[in-house]
């Protein structure tokens, strides 16, 4: 089947405000429209304690030390339901990822568990996120649970520094932050970091939305607050509409009927 391709851009302003009122604060769409990022919380929308429980059995990341991770490729079907698309590797080109352990490599991870994806609040979150970004049926959505735990200090980005993820639509939800000092998020208008925009510390239940093709981001290192106890910080990353040619090539190969986005 011929690949359907979206060309250049999507318009949040075309969405009626009342279509998002059941999930997102209306200020979220306004902030994205005017500044390309927005912070809000969804603590009243999800069972955060239950979601935190799914960090316990995360496999170790085979490519990055001291990180644990699961990920799945999802899509909305024609009826608006959330479906698992199946396996496709994560692929970030070197122009988007500076870390030698990750850049220009195909990375394979265990999927999100059936128990997690069967939760009504998880499905509602994915559907609401897709509505926020005007993601349509059959567009690949990458959803990850990932994070770090340990003692001492760690760079949660593992060498990525100031970077972009190679997509249009990106959101970061903190689900667990225990005994953590640091991990402040920073947004920039340029990759060199000479044009800082905002510094944000996310607590569990906070979510940061950003137009990844217009901004760059980083996060500070993590240290223990109490040296007698380990730290851990886990997040959900959800993104779509990839502008990274390396990732799009893999998506075409594994999901030939998917609707993909390509920049000019």
CSV table of C-alpha atoms in Angstrom, one decimal:
chain,number,residue,atom,x,y,z
A,1,UNK,CA,0.0,0.0,0.0
A,2,UNK,CA,1.2,3.5,-0.8
A,3,UNK,CA,2.5,5.3,2.2
A,4,UNK,CA,0.4,8.3,3.4
A,5,UNK,CA,2.5,11.3,4.3
A,6,UNK,CA,1.6,14.4,6.2
A,7,UNK,CA,3.4,17.5,5.0
A,8,UNK,CA,4.5,20.3,7.3
A,9,UNK,CA,2.6,21.4,10.2
A,10,UNK,CA,-0.6,21.0,12.2
A,11,UNK,CA,-2.9,23.6,13.7
A,12,UNK,CA,-4.0,23.5,17.3
A,13,UNK,CA,-6.2,26.6,16.6
A,14,UNK,CA,-8.5,24.5,14.4
A,15,UNK,CA,-9.6,22.5,17.5
A,16,UNK,CA,-12.6,23.8,19.4
A,17,UNK,CA,-11.6,24.8,22.9
A,18,UNK,CA,-14.5,22.8,24.4
A,19,UNK,CA,-13.2,19.5,22.8
A,20,UNK,CA,-10.2,19.7,25.2
A,21,UNK,CA,-12.0,21.0,28.3
A,22,UNK,CA,-12.6,17.5,29.6
A,23,UNK,CA,-8.9,16.9,30.1
A,24,UNK,CA,-6.5,19.8,29.5
A,25,UNK,CA,-6.7,23.2,31.0
A,26,UNK,CA,-7.6,25.6,28.2
A,27,UNK,CA,-4.5,27.6,29.0
A,28,UNK,CA,-2.4,24.7,27.7
A,29,UNK,CA,-3.4,25.2,24.1
A,30,UNK,CA,-2.9,29.0,24.4
A,31,UNK,CA,0.5,28.5,25.8
A,32,UNK,CA,1.5,26.1,23.1
A,33,UNK,CA,0.2,28.5,20.5
A,34,UNK,CA,2.1,31.5,21.8
A,35,UNK,CA,5.3,30.2,23.4
A,36,UNK,CA,5.7,26.6,22.0
A,37,UNK,CA,5.6,25.0,25.5
A,38,UNK,CA,3.1,24.5,28.3
A,39,UNK,CA,3.3,23.0,31.8
A,40,UNK,CA,0.2,21.6,33.6
A,41,UNK,CA,-0.6,18.7,35.9
A,42,UNK,CA,-2.9,15.7,35.4
A,43,UNK,CA,-3.0,14.4,39.0
A,44,UNK,CA,-6.8,14.5,39.0
A,45,UNK,CA,-6.9,12.6,35.7
A,46,UNK,CA,-4.8,9.6,36.5
A,47,UNK,CA,-4.2,7.2,39.4
A,48,UNK,CA,-0.6,8.3,39.9
A,49,UNK,CA,0.1,5.7,42.6
A,50,UNK,CA,-1.0,2.9,40.3
A,51,UNK,CA,1.1,4.3,37.5
A,52,UNK,CA,4.1,4.4,39.8
A,53,UNK,CA,3.7,0.7,40.4
A,54,UNK,CA,4.6,0.0,36.8
A,55,UNK,CA,8.2,1.3,37.3
A,56,UNK,CA,9.1,-1.6,39.6
A,57,UNK,CA,9.5,-4.2,36.9
A,58,UNK,CA,11.0,-2.1,34.2
A,59,UNK,CA,13.9,-3.9,32.4
A,60,UNK,CA,17.3,-2.3,32.4
A,61,UNK,CA,18.1,-0.3,29.4
A,62,UNK,CA,20.6,-2.4,27.4
A,63,UNK,CA,22.2,0.7,25.8
A,64,UNK,CA,22.5,3.1,28.7
A,65,UNK,CA,23.9,2.5,32.2
A,66,UNK,CA,21.7,3.1,35.2
A,67,UNK,CA,18.5,3.5,33.2
A,68,UNK,CA,15.4,1.4,33.0
A,69,UNK,CA,12.9,1.5,30.2
A,70,UNK,CA,9.9,0.1,28.3
A,71,UNK,CA,8.4,1.6,25.2
A,72,UNK,CA,5.5,0.9,22.7
A,73,UNK,CA,4.4,2.3,19.4
A,74,UNK,CA,0.7,3.2,19.6
A,75,UNK,CA,-1.9,4.7,17.2
A,76,UNK,CA,-5.5,5.7,17.2
A,77,UNK,CA,-7.7,3.5,15.1
A,78,UNK,CA,-10.5,4.8,12.9
A,79,UNK,CA,-12.9,4.7,15.9
A,80,UNK,CA,-10.6,6.7,18.1
A,81,UNK,CA,-9.4,3.8,20.2
A,82,UNK,CA,-5.8,3.2,21.2
A,83,UNK,CA,-4.0,0.3,19.6
A,84,UNK,CA,-0.6,-1.2,19.9
A,85,UNK,CA,1.2,-1.1,16.5
A,86,UNK,CA,3.8,-3.7,17.2
A,87,UNK,CA,7.6,-3.7,17.3
A,88,UNK,CA,9.7,-1.0,15.7
A,89,UNK,CA,13.2,0.1,17.0
A,90,UNK,CA,13.8,3.5,18.4
A,91,UNK,CA,16.1,5.3,16.0
A,92,UNK,CA,17.6,8.8,16.7
A,93,UNK,CA,20.0,10.3,14.2
A,94,UNK,CA,23.2,12.0,15.4
A,95,UNK,CA,21.8,15.4,14.5
A,96,UNK,CA,19.3,15.0,17.3
A,97,UNK,CA,21.2,12.9,19.9
A,98,UNK,CA,24.8,13.7,20.9
A,99,UNK,CA,25.2,10.6,23.1
A,100,UNK,CA,27.5,8.0,21.6
A,101,UNK,CA,25.6,5.2,23.3
A,102,UNK,CA,22.3,6.1,21.5
A,103,UNK,CA,23.0,8.2,18.4
A,104,UNK,CA,22.6,6.5,15.0
A,105,UNK,CA,21.8,3.1,16.5
A,106,UNK,CA,18.7,0.9,16.3
A,107,UNK,CA,17.5,0.4,19.9
A,108,UNK,CA,15.0,-2.3,20.9
A,109,UNK,CA,13.1,-2.4,24.1
A,110,UNK,CA,10.4,-4.5,25.8
A,111,UNK,CA,6.9,-3.1,25.3
A,112,UNK,CA,4.7,-1.5,27.8
A,113,UNK,CA,2.9,-4.2,29.7
A,114,UNK,CA,-0.6,-5.2,28.8
A,115,UNK,CA,-1.8,-4.5,32.3
A,116,UNK,CA,-0.6,-0.9,32.0
A,117,UNK,CA,-2.0,-0.3,28.5
A,118,UNK,CA,-5.4,-1.9,29.5
A,119,UNK,CA,-5.9,0.8,32.2
A,120,UNK,CA,-8.8,3.2,31.3
A,121,UNK,CA,-6.8,6.2,32.6
A,122,UNK,CA,-3.9,5.3,30.3
A,123,UNK,CA,-6.1,5.0,27.3
A,124,UNK,CA,-7.8,8.3,28.1
A,125,UNK,CA,-4.4,10.0,28.5
A,126,UNK,CA,-3.2,8.8,25.1
A,127,UNK,CA,-6.5,9.9,23.4
A,128,UNK,CA,-6.4,13.3,25.1
A,129,UNK,CA,-2.8,13.8,24.2
A,130,UNK,CA,-3.5,12.9,20.6
A,131,UNK,CA,-6.4,15.4,20.6
A,132,UNK,CA,-4.2,18.1,22.1
A,133,UNK,CA,-1.7,17.7,19.2
A,134,UNK,CA,-4.3,16.9,16.5
A,135,UNK,CA,-2.8,13.5,16.0
A,136,UNK,CA,-5.1,11.5,13.6
A,137,UNK,CA,-5.8,7.8,13.1
A,138,UNK,CA,-2.8,5.6,12.2
A,139,UNK,CA,-0.1,8.1,13.1
A,140,UNK,CA,2.6,6.4,15.1
A,141,UNK,CA,2.8,7.6,18.7
A,142,UNK,CA,5.9,6.5,20.8
A,143,UNK,CA,5.2,6.1,24.5
A,144,UNK,CA,7.9,5.3,27.0
A,145,UNK,CA,8.2,4.7,30.7
A,146,UNK,CA,11.9,5.4,31.5
A,147,UNK,CA,14.0,6.6,34.4
A,148,UNK,CA,17.0,6.3,36.7
A,149,UNK,CA,17.6,5.0,40.1
A,150,UNK,CA,20.7,4.6,42.3
A,151,UNK,CA,23.0,6.4,44.6
A,152,UNK,CA,25.4,9.3,44.3
A,153,UNK,CA,24.7,11.3,41.2
A,154,UNK,CA,23.8,10.7,37.6
A,155,UNK,CA,23.2,12.5,34.3
A,156,UNK,CA,19.6,11.4,33.4
A,157,UNK,CA,20.3,12.3,29.8
A,158,UNK,CA,23.4,10.1,29.7
A,159,UNK,CA,25.4,12.6,27.5
A,160,UNK,CA,22.7,14.0,25.3
A,161,UNK,CA,23.1,17.5,26.7
A,162,UNK,CA,20.9,20.2,25.1
A,163,UNK,CA,19.0,18.4,22.4
A,164,UNK,CA,15.8,17.8,20.5
A,165,UNK,CA,14.0,14.5,20.2
A,166,UNK,CA,13.4,14.8,16.4
A,167,UNK,CA,9.7,15.2,16.4
A,168,UNK,CA,7.0,17.9,16.4
A,169,UNK,CA,4.9,16.9,19.4
A,170,UNK,CA,6.6,15.9,22.7
A,171,UNK,CA,5.4,15.7,26.3
A,172,UNK,CA,7.2,14.6,29.4
A,173,UNK,CA,5.2,13.5,32.5
A,174,UNK,CA,7.0,12.9,35.8
A,175,UNK,CA,5.4,9.9,37.6
A,176,UNK,CA,8.0,9.3,40.4
A,177,UNK,CA,10.6,11.5,42.0
A,178,UNK,CA,12.0,10.1,45.3
A,179,UNK,CA,14.9,11.4,47.2
A,180,UNK,CA,16.0,13.6,44.3
A,181,UNK,CA,17.8,16.8,44.2
A,182,UNK,CA,18.3,18.5,40.8
A,183,UNK,CA,16.6,17.3,37.6
A,184,UNK,CA,15.5,20.8,36.7
A,185,UNK,CA,14.4,21.0,33.1
A,186,UNK,CA,15.6,23.8,30.9
A,187,UNK,CA,14.2,25.0,27.6
A,188,UNK,CA,16.2,27.0,24.9
A,189,UNK,CA,15.6,28.6,21.6
A,190,UNK,CA,18.9,27.3,20.3
A,191,UNK,CA,21.0,24.1,20.6
A,192,UNK,CA,24.0,26.0,21.9
A,193,UNK,CA,22.0,27.2,24.9
A,194,UNK,CA,22.7,30.9,24.4
A,195,UNK,CA,19.0,31.7,24.3
A,196,UNK,CA,17.5,30.2,27.5
A,197,UNK,CA,13.7,30.4,27.8
A,198,UNK,CA,12.6,28.8,31.1
A,199,UNK,CA,13.7,26.6,33.9
A,200,UNK,CA,11.1,24.2,35.3
A,201,UNK,CA,11.2,21.5,38.0
A,202,UNK,CA,8.5,18.9,37.4
A,203,UNK,CA,6.9,17.1,40.3
A,204,UNK,CA,5.0,13.8,40.0
A,205,UNK,CA,1.9,14.4,38.0
A,206,UNK,CA,3.3,17.4,36.2
A,207,UNK,CA,3.6,17.3,32.4
A,208,UNK,CA,5.6,19.5,30.1
A,209,UNK,CA,4.4,19.8,26.5
A,210,UNK,CA,6.7,21.3,23.9
A,211,UNK,CA,7.0,21.7,20.2
A,212,UNK,CA,10.2,19.8,19.8
A,213,UNK,CA,11.0,21.0,16.3
A,214,UNK,CA,11.1,24.6,17.6
A,215,UNK,CA,12.8,24.3,21.0
A,216,UNK,CA,15.7,22.5,22.6
A,217,UNK,CA,15.7,21.0,26.1
A,218,UNK,CA,18.0,19.6,28.8
A,219,UNK,CA,17.7,18.4,32.4
A,220,UNK,CA,20.2,18.8,35.3
A,221,UNK,CA,21.9,16.0,36.9
A,222,UNK,CA,20.3,14.0,39.8
A,223,UNK,CA,21.7,13.7,43.3
A,224,UNK,CA,20.5,12.0,46.5
A,225,UNK,CA,18.8,14.3,49.0
A,226,UNK,CA,19.4,11.8,51.7
A,227,UNK,CA,22.7,9.9,51.3
A,228,UNK,CA,21.4,7.0,53.3
A,229,UNK,CA,18.6,6.1,50.8
A,230,UNK,CA,18.7,5.6,47.0
A,231,UNK,CA,17.0,8.0,44.6
A,232,UNK,CA,14.8,7.3,41.7
A,233,UNK,CA,13.0,9.4,39.0
A,234,UNK,CA,10.8,8.0,36.4
A,235,UNK,CA,9.0,9.7,33.6
A,236,UNK,CA,6.7,9.0,30.7
A,237,UNK,CA,7.8,10.4,27.4
A,238,UNK,CA,5.2,10.5,24.6
A,239,UNK,CA,5.8,11.9,21.2
A,240,UNK,CA,4.8,11.8,17.5
A,241,UNK,CA,5.2,13.3,14.1
A,242,UNK,CA,8.9,12.6,13.7
A,243,UNK,CA,11.2,14.8,11.6
A,244,UNK,CA,14.2,12.5,12.1
A,245,UNK,CA,14.7,10.8,8.8
A,246,UNK,CA,16.4,7.8,10.5
A,247,UNK,CA,13.3,7.2,12.7
A,248,UNK,CA,10.9,7.7,9.8
A,249,UNK,CA,12.8,5.1,7.7
A,250,UNK,CA,12.3,2.5,10.4
A,251,UNK,CA,8.6,3.4,10.8
A,252,UNK,CA,8.1,3.0,7.0
A,253,UNK,CA,9.8,-0.4,7.2
A,254,UNK,CA,7.9,-1.7,10.1
A,255,UNK,CA,4.5,0.0,9.6
A,256,UNK,CA,4.0,0.4,5.8
A,257,UNK,CA,0.4,1.5,6.2
A,258,UNK,CA,1.0,4.1,8.9
A,259,UNK,CA,0.5,7.8,8.3
A,260,UNK,CA,3.8,9.5,8.7
A,261,UNK,CA,4.9,13.1,9.0
A,262,UNK,CA,7.8,14.5,6.9
A,263,UNK,CA,9.2,17.9,7.0
A,264,UNK,CA,10.3,19.7,3.8
